[in-house]
Structures are given as structure tokens and as C-alpha cells.
Amino acid sequence: MQMKATVPITAAGLKTACSQCNLLELCLPFGMNDTELNRLDELVGGRRKIKRQQPLYRAGEPFEAIYAIRAGSFKTDVLLEDGREQVTGFQMTGEIIGLDGISTELHSCNAIALEDSEVCVIPYAKLEELSREIEGLQHQFHKVMSREIVRDHGVMMLLGSMRAEERLAAFLLNMSQRFTARGFSPAEFHLRMTREEIGSYLGLKLETVSRAFSRFQDEGLVAVQQKHIRILDNDGLKKLIQHQPGMR
Amino acid sequence: MQMKATVPITAAGLKTACSQCNLLELCLPFGMNDTELNRLDELVGGRRKIKRQQPLYRAGEPFEAIYAIRAGSFKTDVLLEDGREQVTGFQMTGEIIGLDGISTELHSCNAIALEDSEVCVIPYAKLEELSREIEGLQHQFHKVMSREIVRDHGVMMLLGSMRAEERLAAFLLNMSQRFTARGFSPAEFHLRMTREEIGSYLGLKLETVSRAFSRFQDEGLVAVQQKHIRILDNDGLKKLIQHQPGMR
DNA sequence: TTTTGTGGTTGACTTGGATCAACGTCAACA
DNA sequence: TGTTGACGTTGATCCAAGTCAACCACAAAA
């Protein structure tokens, strides 16, 4: 299942608004008229192709633009002085990446391509300028940032209060949902990241991730073959992240 | 050390921009001229006093405004169906709270006052409108949201990759820094939250937090008397969160 | 003044996930 | 066609933090 360079929008209600980045979150046409929608093309400063394992940007680099992922996927991570790595997120086709840089004008994390990928470059100055003129764009941009915050709170919940299997179940459901929103089958997908990267994201070691996958497989919740995942019992996974045995 | 209703700005470089919310992050006068600065008063839709333990807002309530904390402090938390609580952040005087609501028009977490507090209400529609007119305000608002994202990534790093003592050290240094920025002594402060709330935030049980405090006390890093904290060895704490013993 | 309740500390023990180690699979490449 | 190296799985052991329980301090209520 190779991801195509240009993914057609299939999810209900989505409309292509930006001819350059056909899935761009920012372009979802909320409250924009046709003239405004056409102006959105101005946003895109160009495109960049990033090879697998290569950085889109690195922590400490000056911040100039955010990026809309046209094709492929990325991870963002933060490094501690002693070498420990924390993956702070996975971004897939159609999503926005690079919001961390705005506060300090410097990127605060590394963004690494998980596969050969392509992004639309959105110069931040341009975005601020246009969103002063187009109310719908401004609102949409704020929503994207806010959604990022809410998503991070979800991860904090996961890291702070859940056990290993719950974390993995939540992760799989989240991935499934995001694939679905992009028009892929909800039940079957390829993970583009390694067990170690999943582990880092979930605050677990790779062995623990591997074992949890095996247990899910044994229990008939998912069929796992390396990076190929097929969800067999969605409700079973959901149940796992709610009431689990020993909670009083 | 009771926090006064109106905290004077003492940190270098800060200037009161908004007569209503004298410490409001949004009002830091970056790139705003005097006329614009005066218009910021329009932002404030009113004030609200919140008693200790009372909610400023609750998850699921419709989102209409963000809030600038004039006095006091809050925690934000998310609840799981089974009752588990995850504290996602602590907000103190001068900080902005409520950004989580923008993405869905619904608040996604609870904001509870840790002490009797007062906030300025900033109707979100008004903020969007004004920030379309005032470039400096727009940029400042984006910075506040982005900073929130970066801060959350820091917490994810903490929850995903650090051991108990490192987490508490990072927490104390962070608190110290935030108190300092508000003109208080960097070395001595009162925590307004319980051990259980700290634990929830750090992904630890209250007993673990308590023990870590005791160990810090034994090692001469801090003087702890219930909620009164005095940092004795700042560098010692910093060292703790970097190279700790058994890392290869 | 006693009672009650909330929050904090400390000790003994238990355990989930980390660590250490061996081995399997597969793709890239000499 | 080996050889190499990255990635994944599985087992045995260990330990940091969770759990359970006792107790203290102190403030508010009776």
C-alpha cells in the first residue's frame, strides 16, 4: 500500500480549496467565499521533497514557515542532552507541521521524514498577512493550533495515567481514525514508524510495544505482521482504554 | 505569602499595556504603537472572581472566551470515564487560560481555581476581530498558542523519558522560573497545589512525589515545609535532569 | 474542647515494565 | 551466495514506582 503523491479527498464534506495542497487542513473552506478560496494559493511559497530519514527542519533552526504535508509522513522529536529522545508526534498527509517555531522564532523540535515525502512551504509572514484579511483563514489557523494543544493533552493523559496496553490501544485507534479521515480503510494500514519510535512516543521501550502487539494478536484484537496492522476488534480496543480491570 | 489582587510588574522589560489585565501575556507590547495599545482595553469583556476549588469552565461547555488570570492560579485537567484524572497544566497570574476550546467550540478540559482567583474575560470573537486589525496583537496571540504547544512537548518529554526525581526537579525549576518572571524571589515560593495534583501532572502517585521531596531535602537541594518551598541548590536540581547515573 | 476531615509523610511489600540477552527475518550489497 | 545491519520477537531477571497501611499535623466544625 504505497501512499500516492496526491491523495484524493474522499472523506465526506471535505472540499479541495487549495490547488497546491489539496488536503491542507488550513484550506478547509469554513466561512470563505470563492474569491478568498482562490487567494489561498498565494499562501504556498513552494514545495520541498524530503527523503526518508531526512529532516524537514531541526531544533534550533530559525523559523520562517510552517508546512502542509502533501505526501508522506513525519515524526517530531525532542532530544535531551544525554541523548534520550522523546517523539512528540507523528504527522501524516494533509496535516500541518512546524507550529512549534512561532513562539521563539526558532524551531523547538526536529521533524524527520518517516518515508519519502513532499510538503508545501507556507511562509509564516504570508500566513499572518493573509489571515488578517481573510477571517475564515484566521479562524481555521487558530483551530489548527488549538487542535494541536488538545491532541497534546490527550497524549499527556496517555503518558501520565495509562498502562502499556491502554497506550498502544489508544495509539492504534488514533492511527486508524486518521487513516480513515484520509479515505483509507479504517481497519487496515501500514505503520511507517519503528517499534522504537512508537515506544518513544508512548513512553515505553520497544520490547514492551512488541509484547503488547503480541498480546493483542493472541487476544484476537488485531492482526499484526511487522508494520502491517489490521484491526479485528475495534470495540475491544476501545473497551481496553476505558474500564480496565484493577481500577477502583 | 498571600498573592495580592494586583501584582505589580517587576520583571525587567515588561510594561503594562492593558490597564485591566496588567500582566496579561497578550498585552506585551511587541510592535504595537500607543493607539493600538490603548485599544487593547476593548478586548476585556469583564471580570470574574472564582473561589478556590470552583471551576472557571468545565469540559464540554461551549467555548466563548479565553481568560487572562489577574490574580490567583488554576489547574486544568482531563478526566477519563473510569475516574482517572490527568492534570494537564498549572496556570498562574498573568497567564492565558482556555485556548483548548477554540478547535471544537467546546472546552476540552476543566479549569479549577487552586485559590480564590480573578480573571479578565476576553471574548474570543472580539480577540479575532481586533487581531485582524492589530498586527502586534495577532502575532502575540499566535506566540501564546505556540508557547503552549512547546510547553506541552516539554511535559511529554518529562512524562515519557524521565524518572521520578528528574520529573520533580524539572517541575520545581519550572515553577521557580515562572515565579521569578512575576517578580517573586526565584528561590522561595508557595505551591498552591496538593501532592496529588503534582503527582497527576507528573504521572506519579502522591507518595512518590512526597518521597522525592524528602530525598531532595536530605540531599540539601531544597527546604520543604509542606507547600512552602525554598530552593537551596539550583544547579544541583539542573544537574539532576541532565546526566543522571545509569544512562549509556 | 473534642471531633472530623484533608493533606502530608513514611514503611513494608508487590508488580509492571525496564533491562539484558538470544535469536529470527529480510533487504542491501559485496 | 554469503555477509552485514536494521528491525522485530521472546524469555529471564531486576528494580523503580505503585499499592497498602499506619500515623501525624492542622484547620474547621460541632
Coordinates of C-alpha atoms (C1' of nucleotides) in Angstrom, one line a residue:
Chain A
M1 CA 0.0 0.0 0.0
Q2 CA 2.2 2.8 -1.3
M3 CA 0.8 6.2 -0.5
K4 CA 0.3 8.2 -3.7
A5 CA 1.9 11.6 -4.2
T6 CA -1.5 13.2 -4.4
V7 CA -4.2 11.7 -2.3
P8 CA -7.7 12.3 -3.5
I9 CA -10.1 13.7 -0.8
T10 CA -12.7 11.1 -0.1
A11 CA -13.8 11.9 3.5
A12 CA -17.3 13.3 3.5
G13 CA -17.6 17.1 3.5
L14 CA -14.0 17.9 2.6
K15 CA -13.6 20.1 -0.5
T16 CA -10.4 20.9 -2.2
A17 CA -9.7 24.5 -1.6
C18 CA -6.1 25.0 -2.3
S19 CA -4.9 23.8 -5.7
Q20 CA -1.4 23.2 -4.5
C21 CA -2.0 21.3 -1.3
N22 CA -5.2 19.5 -1.9
L23 CA -5.6 18.1 1.6
L24 CA -4.3 21.1 3.6
E25 CA -6.1 21.5 6.9
L26 CA -5.9 25.2 6.6
C27 CA -7.8 25.3 3.4
L28 CA -10.9 23.6 4.6
P29 CA -13.4 26.2 3.4
F30 CA -15.1 27.3 6.6
G31 CA -16.7 30.7 6.0
M32 CA -14.6 31.6 3.0
N33 CA -16.1 32.7 -0.3
D34 CA -14.8 31.7 -3.7
T35 CA -12.6 34.8 -4.2
E36 CA -11.0 34.1 -0.8
L37 CA -10.5 30.5 -1.6
N38 CA -8.7 31.3 -4.7
R39 CA -6.4 33.7 -2.9
L40 CA -5.2 30.8 -0.7
D41 CA -2.9 29.7 -3.4
E42 CA -0.8 32.8 -2.6
L43 CA -0.1 31.1 0.7
V44 CA 2.2 28.5 -0.8
G45 CA 5.7 29.6 -1.1
G46 CA 6.9 26.5 -2.9
R47 CA 7.3 22.8 -2.4
R48 CA 10.0 20.6 -0.9
K49 CA 10.7 17.0 -1.2
I50 CA 12.3 15.2 1.8
K51 CA 13.9 11.8 1.6
R52 CA 13.2 9.2 4.2
Q53 CA 15.1 9.8 7.4
Q54 CA 16.0 13.3 6.4
P55 CA 15.0 16.4 8.4
L56 CA 12.4 18.9 7.3
Y57 CA 13.8 21.1 10.0
R58 CA 15.9 20.8 13.1
A59 CA 15.6 22.1 16.6
G60 CA 17.4 25.5 16.9
E61 CA 17.0 26.4 13.2
P62 CA 15.3 29.7 12.5
F63 CA 11.6 29.5 12.0
E64 CA 10.3 31.0 8.8
A65 CA 7.5 28.8 7.6
I66 CA 5.0 26.1 8.5
Y67 CA 4.5 23.1 6.2
A68 CA 1.5 21.3 4.8
I69 CA 2.3 17.7 4.1
R70 CA 1.3 16.9 0.6
A71 CA 2.5 13.3 0.7
G72 CA 4.3 11.1 3.2
S73 CA 4.6 11.4 6.9
F74 CA 6.9 12.7 9.6
K75 CA 7.8 12.4 13.3
T76 CA 8.7 15.3 15.5
D77 CA 11.1 14.7 18.4
V78 CA 12.9 16.5 21.2
L79 CA 16.3 15.4 22.4
L80 CA 17.7 15.6 25.9
E81 CA 21.4 16.5 26.4
D82 CA 22.2 12.9 27.4
G83 CA 20.8 11.5 24.2
R84 CA 17.3 10.5 25.3
E85 CA 14.8 11.0 22.6
Q86 CA 11.1 11.8 23.0
V87 CA 8.9 11.5 20.0
T88 CA 6.3 14.3 20.4
G89 CA 4.1 13.4 17.5
F90 CA 3.5 11.7 14.1
Q91 CA 2.2 13.8 11.2
M92 CA 0.6 12.4 8.1
T93 CA -0.5 13.5 4.7
G94 CA -2.7 16.6 4.9
E95 CA -1.6 17.7 8.3
I96 CA 0.3 20.9 9.3
I97 CA 3.7 20.7 10.8
G98 CA 6.0 23.3 12.3
L99 CA 3.7 25.3 14.6
D100 CA 6.3 24.9 17.5
G101 CA 8.5 27.5 15.9
I102 CA 6.2 30.5 16.3
S103 CA 6.8 31.3 19.9
T104 CA 10.6 31.7 19.8
E105 CA 11.2 32.2 16.0
L106 CA 13.3 29.1 16.4
H107 CA 12.2 25.5 15.9
S108 CA 12.0 23.7 19.1
C109 CA 12.0 20.1 17.8
N110 CA 13.2 18.0 14.9
A111 CA 10.9 17.0 12.1
I112 CA 12.1 13.8 10.3
A113 CA 10.5 12.2 7.3
L114 CA 9.4 8.6 8.0
E115 CA 9.2 8.0 4.2
D116 CA 10.0 9.9 1.1
S117 CA 7.7 12.9 1.5
E118 CA 6.7 16.2 0.0
V119 CA 5.5 19.4 1.7
C120 CA 4.1 22.8 0.7
V121 CA 6.0 25.6 2.3
I122 CA 3.8 28.2 3.9
P123 CA 5.9 31.3 4.8
Y124 CA 4.6 32.4 8.2
A125 CA 4.7 36.1 7.4
K126 CA 2.5 35.5 4.4
L127 CA 0.1 33.4 6.6
E128 CA -0.2 36.2 9.2
E129 CA -0.8 38.8 6.5
L130 CA -3.5 36.8 4.6
S131 CA -5.2 35.7 7.8
R132 CA -5.6 39.4 8.7
E133 CA -7.6 39.8 5.5
I134 CA -9.5 36.5 5.4
E135 CA -11.5 35.8 8.5
G136 CA -12.1 32.2 7.6
L137 CA -8.4 31.5 7.2
Q138 CA -7.6 33.2 10.5
H139 CA -10.2 31.1 12.3
Q140 CA -9.1 27.9 10.6
F141 CA -5.5 28.6 11.6
H142 CA -6.4 29.1 15.2
K143 CA -8.4 25.9 15.1
V144 CA -5.3 24.0 13.8
M145 CA -3.2 25.3 16.7
S146 CA -5.8 24.7 19.3
R147 CA -6.4 21.1 18.0
E148 CA -2.6 20.6 18.4
I149 CA -2.9 21.6 22.0
V150 CA -5.9 19.4 22.7
R151 CA -4.1 16.5 21.0
D152 CA -1.1 17.0 23.2
H153 CA -3.3 17.0 26.3
G154 CA -4.6 13.6 25.1
V155 CA -1.0 12.3 24.9
M156 CA -0.3 13.7 28.4
M157 CA -3.3 11.8 29.7
L158 CA -2.0 8.7 27.9
L159 CA 1.6 9.1 29.3
G160 CA 0.5 10.1 32.7
S161 CA -2.3 7.8 33.5
M162 CA -2.4 4.8 31.2
R163 CA -0.8 1.4 31.3
A164 CA 1.2 -0.1 28.4
E165 CA -1.6 -1.9 26.7
E166 CA -4.0 1.0 27.0
R167 CA -1.4 3.3 25.5
L168 CA -1.0 1.1 22.5
A169 CA -4.7 0.6 22.1
A170 CA -5.2 4.4 22.1
F171 CA -2.4 4.8 19.6
L172 CA -3.9 2.2 17.2
L173 CA -7.3 3.7 17.4
N174 CA -5.9 7.2 16.8
M175 CA -3.9 6.0 13.8
S176 CA -6.9 4.1 12.4
Q177 CA -9.1 7.3 12.8
R178 CA -6.5 9.4 11.0
F179 CA -6.1 6.9 8.1
T180 CA -9.9 6.8 7.8
A181 CA -10.2 10.6 7.6
R182 CA -7.8 10.3 4.6
G183 CA -10.0 7.9 2.8
F184 CA -8.2 4.7 3.7
S185 CA -9.7 1.6 5.1
P186 CA -10.2 2.2 8.9
A187 CA -9.2 -1.4 9.7
E188 CA -6.0 -1.9 7.8
F189 CA -2.9 0.2 7.4
H190 CA 0.8 0.4 7.4
L191 CA 2.7 2.0 10.2
R192 CA 5.6 4.0 8.9
M193 CA 7.5 4.2 12.2
T194 CA 9.5 1.5 14.0
R195 CA 8.6 -0.1 17.3
E196 CA 11.2 2.1 19.0
E197 CA 9.6 5.3 17.7
I198 CA 6.2 4.1 18.8
G199 CA 7.7 3.3 22.2
S200 CA 9.3 6.7 22.5
Y201 CA 6.0 8.4 21.6
L202 CA 4.1 6.2 24.2
G203 CA 6.7 6.4 26.9
L204 CA 7.6 2.7 26.6
K205 CA 10.5 0.5 25.5
L206 CA 10.4 -1.2 22.1
E207 CA 10.2 -4.6 23.8
T208 CA 7.1 -3.6 25.7
V209 CA 5.5 -2.3 22.5
S210 CA 6.3 -5.6 20.7
R211 CA 4.9 -7.7 23.6
A212 CA 1.7 -5.6 23.7
F213 CA 1.3 -6.2 20.0
S214 CA 1.7 -9.9 20.5
R215 CA -0.8 -9.9 23.3
F216 CA -3.3 -8.1 21.2
Q217 CA -2.7 -10.6 18.4
D218 CA -3.3 -13.5 20.9
E219 CA -6.5 -12.0 22.1
G220 CA -7.8 -11.5 18.5
L221 CA -7.9 -7.8 18.7
V222 CA -5.6 -7.1 15.8
A223 CA -3.6 -9.0 13.2
V224 CA 0.0 -7.8 13.2
Q225 CA 2.6 -8.5 10.7
Q226 CA 5.5 -6.3 11.3
K227 CA 4.3 -2.9 10.2
H228 CA 1.1 -4.1 8.6
I229 CA -1.8 -3.7 11.0
R230 CA -5.3 -5.0 10.6
I231 CA -7.8 -4.1 13.4
L232 CA -10.1 -7.1 14.1
D233 CA -12.0 -5.9 17.1
N234 CA -12.3 -2.1 17.3
D235 CA -14.7 -2.2 20.2
G236 CA -12.4 -4.5 22.1
L237 CA -9.6 -1.9 21.8
K238 CA -11.9 0.9 22.8
K239 CA -13.0 -1.1 25.9
L240 CA -9.4 -1.5 26.8
I241 CA -8.7 2.2 27.2
Q242 CA -11.8 2.8 29.4
H243 CA -12.5 0.5 32.3
Q244 CA -9.6 -1.8 32.7
P245 CA -9.6 -4.5 35.5
G246 CA -8.0 -3.2 38.6
M247 CA -9.3 0.4 38.9
R248 CA -11.3 1.3 42.0
Chain B
M1 CA 2.8 35.0 51.3
Q2 CA -0.6 35.8 50.0
M3 CA -0.7 36.8 46.4
K4 CA -2.1 40.3 46.0
A5 CA -5.1 41.0 43.8
T6 CA -3.0 43.2 41.6
V7 CA 0.6 42.1 41.1
P8 CA 2.9 44.9 40.1
I9 CA 5.2 44.1 37.2
T10 CA 8.7 44.0 38.3
A11 CA 10.4 41.7 35.8
A12 CA 12.7 43.8 33.5
G13 CA 11.3 44.9 30.2
L14 CA 7.7 44.3 30.9
K15 CA 5.4 47.2 30.5
T16 CA 1.8 47.4 31.5
A17 CA -0.1 47.5 28.2
C18 CA -3.6 46.7 29.3
S19 CA -5.0 48.7 32.1
Q20 CA -7.4 45.9 33.1
C21 CA -5.0 42.9 33.0
N22 CA -1.8 44.4 34.0
L23 CA 0.2 41.2 33.5
L24 CA -1.6 39.8 30.5
E25 CA 0.7 37.9 28.2
L26 CA -1.3 39.1 25.2
C27 CA -0.6 42.7 26.0
L28 CA 3.2 42.6 26.0
P29 CA 3.7 45.5 23.6
F30 CA 5.6 43.9 20.7
G31 CA 5.3 46.0 17.7
M32 CA 2.2 47.9 18.9
N33 CA 2.0 51.7 18.8
D34 CA 0.4 53.7 21.6
T35 CA -3.0 54.0 19.8
E36 CA -3.1 50.2 19.4
L37 CA -2.1 49.6 23.0
N38 CA -5.0 51.7 24.2
R39 CA -7.4 49.8 22.0
L40 CA -6.5 46.6 23.9
D41 CA -8.8 47.6 26.7
E42 CA -11.6 46.8 24.3
L43 CA -10.6 43.2 24.5
V44 CA -11.7 42.7 28.0
G45 CA -15.3 41.8 28.3
G46 CA -15.4 41.9 32.0
R47 CA -14.0 40.2 35.1
R48 CA -14.9 37.1 37.0
K49 CA -14.0 36.1 40.5
I50 CA -13.6 32.3 41.1
K51 CA -13.5 30.8 44.6
R52 CA -10.9 28.2 45.5
Q53 CA -11.9 24.7 44.1
Q54 CA -14.5 26.2 41.8
P55 CA -14.4 25.8 38.0
L56 CA -13.7 28.6 35.6
Y57 CA -15.1 26.3 33.0
R58 CA -15.7 22.6 32.5
A59 CA -15.1 20.1 29.7
G60 CA -18.0 20.1 27.3
E61 CA -19.2 23.6 28.0
P62 CA -19.4 25.9 25.0
F63 CA -16.4 28.0 24.3
E64 CA -16.8 31.7 24.1
A65 CA -13.9 33.4 25.7
I66 CA -10.3 32.9 26.8
Y67 CA -9.2 34.3 30.1
A68 CA -6.3 36.3 31.4
I69 CA -5.5 35.5 35.1
R70 CA -5.4 38.7 37.0
A71 CA -4.8 37.1 40.4
G72 CA -4.6 33.5 41.7
S73 CA -3.9 30.3 39.9
F74 CA -5.6 27.4 38.2
K75 CA -5.1 23.8 37.2
T76 CA -6.5 22.3 34.0
D77 CA -7.4 18.6 34.0
V78 CA -8.9 15.9 31.8
L79 CA -11.0 13.1 33.2
L80 CA -11.2 9.5 31.9
E81 CA -14.6 7.7 32.0
D82 CA -13.3 5.5 34.9
G83 CA -12.5 8.5 37.0
R84 CA -8.8 8.8 36.4
E85 CA -7.7 12.4 36.4
Q86 CA -4.8 13.8 34.4
V87 CA -3.7 17.4 35.3
T88 CA -2.6 18.9 32.0
G89 CA -1.2 22.1 33.4
F90 CA -1.0 24.8 36.1
Q91 CA -1.6 28.4 35.2
M92 CA -0.6 31.3 37.3
T93 CA -1.2 35.1 37.5
G94 CA -0.6 36.8 34.2
E95 CA -1.1 33.7 32.1
I96 CA -3.7 32.9 29.5
I97 CA -6.1 30.0 30.0
G98 CA -8.8 28.5 27.8
L99 CA -7.0 28.0 24.5
D100 CA -8.2 24.4 24.3
G101 CA -11.7 25.4 23.4
I102 CA -11.0 27.0 20.0
S103 CA -10.7 23.8 18.0
T104 CA -14.2 22.4 18.7
E105 CA -16.1 25.5 20.2
L106 CA -16.3 23.3 23.3
H107 CA -13.9 23.3 26.2
S108 CA -11.9 20.1 26.2
C109 CA -10.8 20.2 29.8
N110 CA -11.7 21.5 33.3
A111 CA -10.1 24.6 34.7
I112 CA -10.3 24.7 38.5
A113 CA -9.1 27.5 40.8
L114 CA -6.3 26.5 43.2
E115 CA -7.1 29.5 45.3
D116 CA -9.5 32.4 45.2
S117 CA -8.8 34.0 41.9
E118 CA -9.8 36.6 39.4
V119 CA -9.7 36.6 35.6
C120 CA -10.3 39.0 32.8
V121 CA -12.8 37.6 30.3
I122 CA -11.6 38.0 26.7
P123 CA -14.4 37.2 24.3
Y124 CA -12.9 35.1 21.5
A125 CA -14.8 36.8 18.7
K126 CA -13.5 40.1 19.9
L127 CA -10.0 38.8 20.0
E128 CA -10.2 37.5 16.4
E129 CA -11.6 40.8 15.3
L130 CA -9.0 43.0 16.9
S131 CA -6.1 40.8 15.9
R132 CA -7.1 41.2 12.3
E133 CA -6.6 45.0 12.8
I134 CA -3.6 45.0 15.1
E135 CA -0.7 43.0 13.7
G136 CA 1.2 43.0 17.0
L137 CA -1.7 41.5 18.8
Q138 CA -2.2 38.8 16.2
H139 CA 1.4 37.9 16.4
Q140 CA 1.4 37.9 20.2
F141 CA -1.6 35.7 20.3
H142 CA 0.0 33.2 17.9
K143 CA 3.1 33.2 20.2
V144 CA 1.0 32.4 23.2
M145 CA -0.6 29.4 21.5
S146 CA 2.7 28.2 20.1
R147 CA 4.3 28.5 23.5
E148 CA 1.6 26.4 24.9
I149 CA 2.4 23.7 22.4
V150 CA 6.1 23.9 23.1
R151 CA 5.4 23.7 26.9
D152 CA 3.2 20.6 26.3
H153 CA 6.1 19.0 24.4
G154 CA 8.3 19.6 27.4
V155 CA 5.8 17.8 29.6
M156 CA 5.6 14.9 27.1
M157 CA 9.4 14.6 27.3
L158 CA 9.1 14.6 31.1
L159 CA 6.4 12.0 31.2
G160 CA 7.8 9.8 28.5
S161 CA 11.5 9.8 29.3
M162 CA 12.3 10.9 32.8
R163 CA 12.4 9.2 36.2
A164 CA 10.5 10.4 39.2
E165 CA 13.2 12.6 40.7
E166 CA 14.0 14.2 37.4
R167 CA 10.4 15.0 36.9
L168 CA 10.1 16.7 40.2
A169 CA 13.3 18.6 39.7
A170 CA 12.1 19.8 36.3
F171 CA 8.8 20.8 37.9
L172 CA 10.4 22.8 40.6
L173 CA 12.8 24.6 38.3
N174 CA 9.8 25.5 36.0
M175 CA 7.8 26.8 38.9
S176 CA 10.7 28.8 40.2
Q177 CA 11.2 30.3 36.8
R178 CA 7.6 31.3 36.5
F179 CA 7.5 32.8 39.9
T180 CA 10.7 34.7 39.1
A181 CA 9.2 36.1 35.9
R182 CA 6.4 37.5 38.1
G183 CA 8.8 39.4 40.3
F184 CA 8.9 36.9 43.2
S185 CA 12.1 35.5 44.7
P186 CA 13.3 32.7 42.5
A187 CA 14.3 30.6 45.4
E188 CA 11.3 30.7 47.7
F189 CA 7.6 30.1 46.9
H190 CA 4.4 28.6 47.9
L191 CA 2.9 25.8 45.8
R192 CA -0.8 26.1 45.6
M193 CA -1.5 22.5 44.5
T194 CA -1.5 19.3 46.6
R195 CA 1.0 16.4 46.3
E196 CA -1.7 14.5 44.5
E197 CA -2.2 17.2 41.9
I198 CA 1.6 17.5 41.3
G199 CA 1.7 13.7 41.0
S200 CA -1.1 13.7 38.5
Y201 CA 0.7 16.3 36.4
L202 CA 4.0 14.4 36.6
G203 CA 2.5 11.0 36.1
L204 CA 3.4 9.9 39.6
K205 CA 1.5 8.9 42.7
L206 CA 1.4 11.3 45.6
E207 CA 3.5 9.0 47.8
T208 CA 6.2 9.1 45.1
V209 CA 6.1 12.9 45.0
S210 CA 6.3 13.1 48.8
R211 CA 9.3 10.7 48.9
A212 CA 11.1 12.6 46.2
F213 CA 10.7 15.8 48.1
S214 CA 12.1 14.1 51.2
R215 CA 15.1 12.9 49.3
F216 CA 15.7 16.4 47.9
Q217 CA 15.5 17.7 51.4
D218 CA 18.0 15.1 52.7
E219 CA 20.4 15.9 49.9
G220 CA 20.2 19.6 50.6
L221 CA 18.7 20.6 47.3
V222 CA 15.6 22.2 48.7
A223 CA 14.0 23.0 52.0
V224 CA 10.5 21.7 52.0
Q225 CA 7.8 22.5 54.6
Q226 CA 4.5 21.3 53.2
K227 CA 3.7 23.7 50.4
H228 CA 6.5 26.1 51.2
I229 CA 9.5 25.5 49.0
R230 CA 12.9 27.0 49.2
I231 CA 15.4 26.1 46.6
L232 CA 18.9 25.7 48.1
D233 CA 20.9 24.3 45.2
N234 CA 19.5 25.3 41.8
D235 CA 22.4 23.9 39.9
G236 CA 22.0 20.6 41.8
L237 CA 18.5 20.4 40.5
K238 CA 19.5 21.3 37.0
K239 CA 22.2 18.6 37.0
L240 CA 19.6 16.1 38.1
I241 CA 17.6 16.5 34.9
Q242 CA 20.5 16.1 32.6
H243 CA 23.0 13.4 33.1
Q244 CA 21.7 11.0 35.6
P245 CA 23.7 7.9 36.7
G246 CA 22.8 4.9 34.6
M247 CA 22.5 6.3 31.1
R248 CA 24.6 4.9 28.4
Chain C
dT1 C1' -12.6 21.2 73.9
dT2 C1' -13.3 17.3 71.2
dT3 C1' -14.3 15.5 66.6
dT4 C1' -13.8 15.2 61.8
dG5 C1' -11.5 15.6 57.5
dT6 C1' -7.9 16.8 54.4
dG7 C1' -3.3 16.6 53.3
dG8 C1' 1.3 15.0 54.1
dT9 C1' 5.0 11.6 55.5
dT10 C1' 7.0 7.1 56.0
dG11 C1' 7.4 2.0 56.0
dA12 C1' 6.7 -2.8 54.0
dC13 C1' 5.6 -5.3 50.0
dT14 C1' 4.3 -6.1 45.3
dT15 C1' 4.5 -5.6 40.3
dG16 C1' 4.5 -3.7 35.5
dG17 C1' 7.6 -2.5 32.6
dA18 C1' 12.8 -2.0 32.0
dT19 C1' 16.9 -4.4 31.2
dC20 C1' 19.8 -7.9 29.3
dA21 C1' 20.3 -11.3 26.1
dA22 C1' 19.4 -14.6 22.4
dC23 C1' 17.6 -15.4 18.2
dG24 C1' 14.7 -14.7 13.7
dT25 C1' 13.8 -12.3 9.3
dC26 C1' 14.7 -9.8 5.5
dA27 C1' 16.8 -6.5 2.3
dA28 C1' 21.1 -4.4 0.6
dC29 C1' 25.2 -5.4 -1.2
dA30 C1' 29.9 -7.2 -1.9
Chain D
dT1 C1' 25.8 -16.6 -2.0
dG2 C1' 27.4 -15.3 1.9
dT3 C1' 27.8 -11.1 4.9
dT4 C1' 26.1 -7.2 7.2
dG5 C1' 22.9 -4.5 9.6
dA6 C1' 18.4 -2.9 10.8
dC7 C1' 14.3 -4.3 12.9
dG8 C1' 11.3 -7.3 15.4
dT9 C1' 10.2 -11.1 18.8
dT10 C1' 10.6 -13.6 23.0
dG11 C1' 12.4 -15.2 27.5
dA12 C1' 14.6 -14.5 32.2
dT13 C1' 15.6 -11.3 35.7
dC14 C1' 15.5 -6.9 38.2
dC15 C1' 14.1 -2.6 40.1
dA16 C1' 11.6 2.0 40.3
dA17 C1' 7.4 3.2 41.4
dG18 C1' 2.8 1.6 42.7
dT19 C1' 0.0 -0.2 46.4
dC20 C1' -1.5 -0.8 51.1
dA21 C1' -1.4 0.8 55.6
dA22 C1' -0.2 3.4 59.7
dC23 C1' 0.4 7.6 61.5
dC24 C1' 1.0 12.9 62.1
dA25 C1' -0.3 17.9 61.7
dC26 C1' -3.6 21.1 61.5
dA27 C1' -7.8 23.6 60.4
dA28 C1' -12.8 23.7 60.5
dA29 C1' -16.9 22.2 62.5
dA30 C1' -19.6 20.6 66.3

